[in-house]
Amino acid sequence: MALNIMVAQSGGPTVAINASLAGVISGAKKYFPSAKVFGSINGIEGVLKGKIVSLDSQVDSDEKIMLLKHTPAMALGSCRYKMPTDENDPVYEKIDEIFCRYEIGVFIYIGGNDSMDTVLSLKKYFKNKNREVLVLGVPKTIDNDLLCTDHTPGFGSAAKYIATTMSEIASDCYIYDLDAVTIVEIMGRNAGFLTMAAAIPTFLGEYAPQLVYLPERPVKTEKLVSDIKNALKKDRAVIVAVSEGVKTEDGEYLSAAMPDAFGHRQLSGAAKVLEKIVKTEIGCKVRSIELNTPQRAAAHIASETDIEESFALGERAVLAASEGETGVVSVIKRISDEPYEITIETEAVEGIANLEKKVPDEFINEEGNHVTEAAYRYMAPLIEGERKIVYKNSLPAKFKIDNTKLI
Amino acid sequence: MALNIMVAQSGGPTVAINASLAGVISGAKKYFPSAKVFGSINGIEGVLKGKIVSLDSQVDSDEKIMLLKHTPAMALGSCRYKMPTDENDPVYEKIDEIFCRYEIGVFIYIGGNDSMDTVLSLKKYFKNKNREVLVLGVPKTIDNDLLCTDHTPGFGSAAKYIATTMSEIASDCYIYDLDAVTIVEIMGRNAGFLTMAAAIPTFLGEYAPQLVYLPERPVKTEKLVSDIKNALKKDRAVIVAVSEGVKTEDGEYLSAAMPDAFGHRQLSGAAKVLEKIVKTEIGCKVRSIELNTPQRAAAHIASETDIEESFALGERAVLAASEGETGVVSVIKRISDEPYEITIETEAVEGIANLEKKVPDEFINEEGNHVTEAAYRYMAPLIEGERKIVYKNSLPAKFKIDNTKLI
């Protein structure tokens, strides 16, 4: 069996995916001390294009590992690539050829449910070919929508950013002595976990959104208006957290209700649509805010729990490979909420690839306009702890892998 | 002379305005040890409505002062109130009456150039009436557009948030192997200082915007397009920082170029307009991001320099009052960039009220599409240092003044 390791990243970025990469590099040193570790640039596409870098030589100190753990986005770059369903497609042969050239015995792919499809396809291919290449996955996604794992790496940090920012925005809403509605749009087209995080300040007695709408509960626009009107009776500053994927009762995205200035129906802008509805139906001061990219990039307020778990999941996948496992993904199992306790195990990739998890019913209140205490208990440990950030020239220090230094 | 102190906050919020309030409370203890300190809720409007709280009793420990220093937005609330120009207007008499009732000898107003108009009007009124009430201002604004002061409290923290977030967003832009333009819109309708802060990562060799447009330099849309095309020749990921107030060559706001879906010309959305232009004229992947409210609310990444200076400016105004000054504002004078050295002095409010500062020419490059090294030297010390944030349940702890506990 060839003994080198190839690792790549795929799908959308998070604050923690480089921590998993750092974990893979660290795990390789522990469990495959004589192996070389290669990185493929831009996911599996980098393998196809021969864009390979040496991670041994580029990440060659504990300090670099530590900086990589802190660096947002994806040090190896990403792709959105769907593997052909036909194993006889030349794509597979091409990958096999590159793996042979670099004597790859272990391929580790860090990504979400789409990326896990690549793990599944490659595992099958190498098994059917009787080639001794182990293929493993490390999960990641801010959306927290993967099955078989209690939560996903990247979610805790996104949740911490959203909760912190929501609380700060809410403080900003209370300064004037007039009725005002502030609508904050949060990522997550199909799953409402991130929007759920906007409710964390509610459970801490802080300024917080009075209303929270998730994609899991379609809502009539009349209900939205009456909810906001009722909230305004109690409070002059009403804050609404709304998922980008919130749907109306006919199952359409709320955001689809408003064509843009050029007549195109747009698939972002749930908050903008709701802003317009409030302006028309209620007539008070109203503004909308999209939290946008910082949700997946704000490394400066990462959750320590998330970063450490993401690192551990990377290491765990390498351990699994050293034990001969293939077609598995490292996952988190929760043992208890308080004290927070987890174990890291592996699960067959078939249970994760191409599948989506939704926010469970018990996390959403009966009215479908806020979340429950159970949701808070689930989230609280995931945002816990702050990284000791190294500042360089007053900004958080980062680590760059030189993507042009191909081997 | 009556010896109590009244303090209030006015205008838009910042991350540092509560630090100035904490400084006033601390200064009152030092320089007027036997005075009571009152807070007016919602600026000068609170005086008119008799919405007065006791700050002595509500902020009665060093720990509370420290938490108040960290708390974003405005603990006393705000207003946007224009004092009548006629001194015989009953508004003045009403204020005088309330000041008599609480035996106010010193009134301190924390705010921007509009709020300083209130300081000016009240100073004149009490002087003309021969009433011994000293009226002083403490500056604040994230926009950094006040004259007579090297920079404004609140700017350094906003700049640190913008620089950090810009660098994180820029990291996010480099993950895919395709041409893409990311446009980031930054606050500041008339002055480009905040947008200038988006360029900080450029001078640190980090991922950073290649193009930076300020309101001070009107720009032709053809020039915008050719700048972006040229940048795409050098780099696959092009990042553009654009002020919300950027203007086209005819002096119109770029944002005014696009009516919204309801036909109204809107005064926000410079980035959205530019996104549409890039889509049409260049045709590559493009997205726009508005940094929005967190620019003035992100206390979790405040600049220590900013918070400490804001506090010192609050204290300094009280010291000035103890020396009998009136109609003055505490300001920052820079002695040197490196090592960074300042003094805090007072200036006559006439030089600040209702006036606006712009980004100086030497901070903008010749082409008008980026900023200079001199701009970086100006900003670098202002974002320096991080607050030791107290976390409570994994979110930064805050302090609330009970606005309902009126006296």
PDB file of C-alpha atoms in Angstrom, chain B residues 93-199:
ATOM      1  CA  GLU B  93     -37.088  78.248  29.088  1.00  0.00           C
ATOM      2  CA  LYS B  94     -38.254  74.679  29.586  1.00  0.00           C
ATOM      3  CA  ILE B  95     -34.659  73.407  29.588  1.00  0.00           C
ATOM      4  CA  ASP B  96     -33.657  76.169  31.990  1.00  0.00           C
ATOM      5  CA  GLU B  97     -36.509  75.223  34.299  1.00  0.00           C
ATOM      6  CA  ILE B  98     -35.431  71.567  34.397  1.00  0.00           C
ATOM      7  CA  PHE B  99     -31.817  72.575  34.938  1.00  0.00           C
ATOM      8  CA  CYS B 100     -32.934  74.771  37.869  1.00  0.00           C
ATOM      9  CA  ARG B 101     -34.961  71.929  39.310  1.00  0.00           C
ATOM     10  CA  TYR B 102     -31.975  69.555  39.305  1.00  0.00           C
ATOM     11  CA  GLU B 103     -29.507  72.355  40.144  1.00  0.00           C
ATOM     12  CA  ILE B 104     -27.478  71.693  37.022  1.00  0.00           C
ATOM     13  CA  GLY B 105     -24.272  73.701  36.744  1.00  0.00           C
ATOM     14  CA  VAL B 106     -22.697  71.643  33.981  1.00  0.00           C
ATOM     15  CA  PHE B 107     -24.342  70.140  30.922  1.00  0.00           C
ATOM     16  CA  ILE B 108     -22.275  67.777  28.782  1.00  0.00           C
ATOM     17  CA  TYR B 109     -23.515  66.627  25.390  1.00  0.00           C
ATOM     18  CA  ILE B 110     -21.851  63.713  23.624  1.00  0.00           C
ATOM     19  CA  GLY B 111     -22.482  63.824  19.890  1.00  0.00           C
ATOM     20  CA  GLY B 112     -21.469  64.731  16.333  1.00  0.00           C
ATOM     21  CA  ASN B 113     -21.528  68.001  14.392  1.00  0.00           C
ATOM     22  CA  ASP B 114     -25.338  68.322  14.538  1.00  0.00           C
ATOM     23  CA  SER B 115     -25.365  67.694  18.271  1.00  0.00           C
ATOM     24  CA  MET B 116     -22.657  70.328  18.746  1.00  0.00           C
ATOM     25  CA  ASP B 117     -25.174  72.834  17.404  1.00  0.00           C
ATOM     26  CA  THR B 118     -27.168  72.142  20.584  1.00  0.00           C
ATOM     27  CA  VAL B 119     -24.058  72.832  22.680  1.00  0.00           C
ATOM     28  CA  LEU B 120     -23.540  76.104  20.832  1.00  0.00           C
ATOM     29  CA  SER B 121     -27.174  77.214  21.167  1.00  0.00           C
ATOM     30  CA  LEU B 122     -27.372  76.385  24.866  1.00  0.00           C
ATOM     31  CA  LYS B 123     -24.037  78.015  25.640  1.00  0.00           C
ATOM     32  CA  LYS B 124     -25.229  81.238  23.994  1.00  0.00           C
ATOM     33  CA  TYR B 125     -28.581  81.097  25.773  1.00  0.00           C
ATOM     34  CA  PHE B 126     -27.110  80.673  29.260  1.00  0.00           C
ATOM     35  CA  LYS B 127     -24.431  83.321  28.600  1.00  0.00           C
ATOM     36  CA  ASN B 128     -26.984  85.834  27.382  1.00  0.00           C
ATOM     37  CA  LYS B 129     -29.179  85.060  30.373  1.00  0.00           C
ATOM     38  CA  ASN B 130     -26.196  85.396  32.719  1.00  0.00           C
ATOM     39  CA  ARG B 131     -27.073  81.983  34.095  1.00  0.00           C
ATOM     40  CA  GLU B 132     -24.121  80.065  35.478  1.00  0.00           C
ATOM     41  CA  VAL B 133     -24.589  76.874  33.471  1.00  0.00           C
ATOM     42  CA  LEU B 134     -21.539  75.594  31.632  1.00  0.00           C
ATOM     43  CA  VAL B 135     -22.268  73.734  28.401  1.00  0.00           C
ATOM     44  CA  LEU B 136     -19.625  71.459  26.920  1.00  0.00           C
ATOM     45  CA  GLY B 137     -19.378  68.881  24.164  1.00  0.00           C
ATOM     46  CA  VAL B 138     -17.675  65.513  23.775  1.00  0.00           C
ATOM     47  CA  PRO B 139     -17.240  64.489  20.150  1.00  0.00           C
ATOM     48  CA  LYS B 140     -18.347  61.186  18.621  1.00  0.00           C
ATOM     49  CA  THR B 141     -19.025  59.807  15.196  1.00  0.00           C
ATOM     50  CA  ILE B 142     -17.870  56.767  13.267  1.00  0.00           C
ATOM     51  CA  ASP B 143     -17.685  59.000  10.176  1.00  0.00           C
ATOM     52  CA  ASN B 144     -14.606  60.876  11.472  1.00  0.00           C
ATOM     53  CA  ASP B 145     -15.926  64.039   9.799  1.00  0.00           C
ATOM     54  CA  LEU B 146     -15.490  66.531  12.672  1.00  0.00           C
ATOM     55  CA  LEU B 147     -13.134  69.489  12.380  1.00  0.00           C
ATOM     56  CA  CYS B 148     -10.679  70.601  15.103  1.00  0.00           C
ATOM     57  CA  THR B 149      -9.925  67.034  16.192  1.00  0.00           C
ATOM     58  CA  ASP B 150      -7.354  64.688  14.667  1.00  0.00           C
ATOM     59  CA  HIS B 151      -9.991  61.961  14.631  1.00  0.00           C
ATOM     60  CA  THR B 152     -13.281  61.195  16.327  1.00  0.00           C
ATOM     61  CA  PRO B 153     -14.174  58.719  19.056  1.00  0.00           C
ATOM     62  CA  GLY B 154     -15.883  55.743  17.455  1.00  0.00           C
ATOM     63  CA  PHE B 155     -13.923  55.957  14.218  1.00  0.00           C
ATOM     64  CA  GLY B 156     -11.015  53.754  15.328  1.00  0.00           C
ATOM     65  CA  SER B 157     -13.322  50.915  16.381  1.00  0.00           C
ATOM     66  CA  ALA B 158     -15.410  51.153  13.229  1.00  0.00           C
ATOM     67  CA  ALA B 159     -12.175  51.171  11.210  1.00  0.00           C
ATOM     68  CA  LYS B 160     -10.910  48.107  13.058  1.00  0.00           C
ATOM     69  CA  TYR B 161     -14.168  46.273  12.387  1.00  0.00           C
ATOM     70  CA  ILE B 162     -14.138  47.273   8.719  1.00  0.00           C
ATOM     71  CA  ALA B 163     -10.464  46.345   8.198  1.00  0.00           C
ATOM     72  CA  THR B 164     -10.891  42.996   9.967  1.00  0.00           C
ATOM     73  CA  THR B 165     -14.096  42.131   8.144  1.00  0.00           C
ATOM     74  CA  MET B 166     -12.717  43.285   4.802  1.00  0.00           C
ATOM     75  CA  SER B 167      -9.725  41.032   5.244  1.00  0.00           C
ATOM     76  CA  GLU B 168     -12.003  38.114   6.174  1.00  0.00           C
ATOM     77  CA  ILE B 169     -14.338  38.733   3.238  1.00  0.00           C
ATOM     78  CA  ALA B 170     -11.338  39.010   0.924  1.00  0.00           C
ATOM     79  CA  SER B 171     -10.049  35.602   2.106  1.00  0.00           C
ATOM     80  CA  ASP B 172     -13.481  34.260   1.204  1.00  0.00           C
ATOM     81  CA  CYS B 173     -13.161  35.621  -2.353  1.00  0.00           C
ATOM     82  CA  TYR B 174     -10.138  33.572  -3.310  1.00  0.00           C
ATOM     83  CA  ILE B 175     -11.513  30.086  -2.880  1.00  0.00           C
ATOM     84  CA  TYR B 176     -12.886  29.360  -6.348  1.00  0.00           C
ATOM     85  CA  ASP B 177     -10.903  29.057  -9.550  1.00  0.00           C
ATOM     86  CA  LEU B 178     -12.962  31.569 -11.536  1.00  0.00           C
ATOM     87  CA  ASP B 179     -13.208  35.302 -12.264  1.00  0.00           C
ATOM     88  CA  ALA B 180     -15.324  36.973  -9.613  1.00  0.00           C
ATOM     89  CA  VAL B 181     -15.941  40.502  -8.419  1.00  0.00           C
ATOM     90  CA  THR B 182     -17.005  41.242  -4.841  1.00  0.00           C
ATOM     91  CA  ILE B 183     -18.266  44.721  -4.032  1.00  0.00           C
ATOM     92  CA  VAL B 184     -18.386  45.816  -0.400  1.00  0.00           C
ATOM     93  CA  GLU B 185     -20.367  48.909   0.543  1.00  0.00           C
ATOM     94  CA  ILE B 186     -19.215  50.932   3.516  1.00  0.00           C
ATOM     95  CA  MET B 187     -20.917  53.706   5.490  1.00  0.00           C
ATOM     96  CA  GLY B 188     -20.115  57.395   5.096  1.00  0.00           C
ATOM     97  CA  ARG B 189     -22.363  59.450   2.865  1.00  0.00           C
ATOM     98  CA  ASN B 190     -20.155  62.544   2.562  1.00  0.00           C
ATOM     99  CA  ALA B 191     -16.786  61.576   3.985  1.00  0.00           C
ATOM    100  CA  GLY B 192     -14.778  58.555   2.892  1.00  0.00           C
ATOM    101  CA  PHE B 193     -12.797  57.860   6.076  1.00  0.00           C
ATOM    102  CA  LEU B 194     -14.603  54.588   6.835  1.00  0.00           C
ATOM    103  CA  THR B 195     -14.130  53.323   3.289  1.00  0.00           C
ATOM    104  CA  MET B 196     -10.464  54.257   3.616  1.00  0.00           C
ATOM    105  CA  ALA B 197     -10.289  51.748   6.484  1.00  0.00           C
ATOM    106  CA  ALA B 198     -11.245  48.967   4.070  1.00  0.00           C
ATOM    107  CA  ALA B 199      -7.827  49.515   2.476  1.00  0.00           C
TER     108      ALA B 199
END
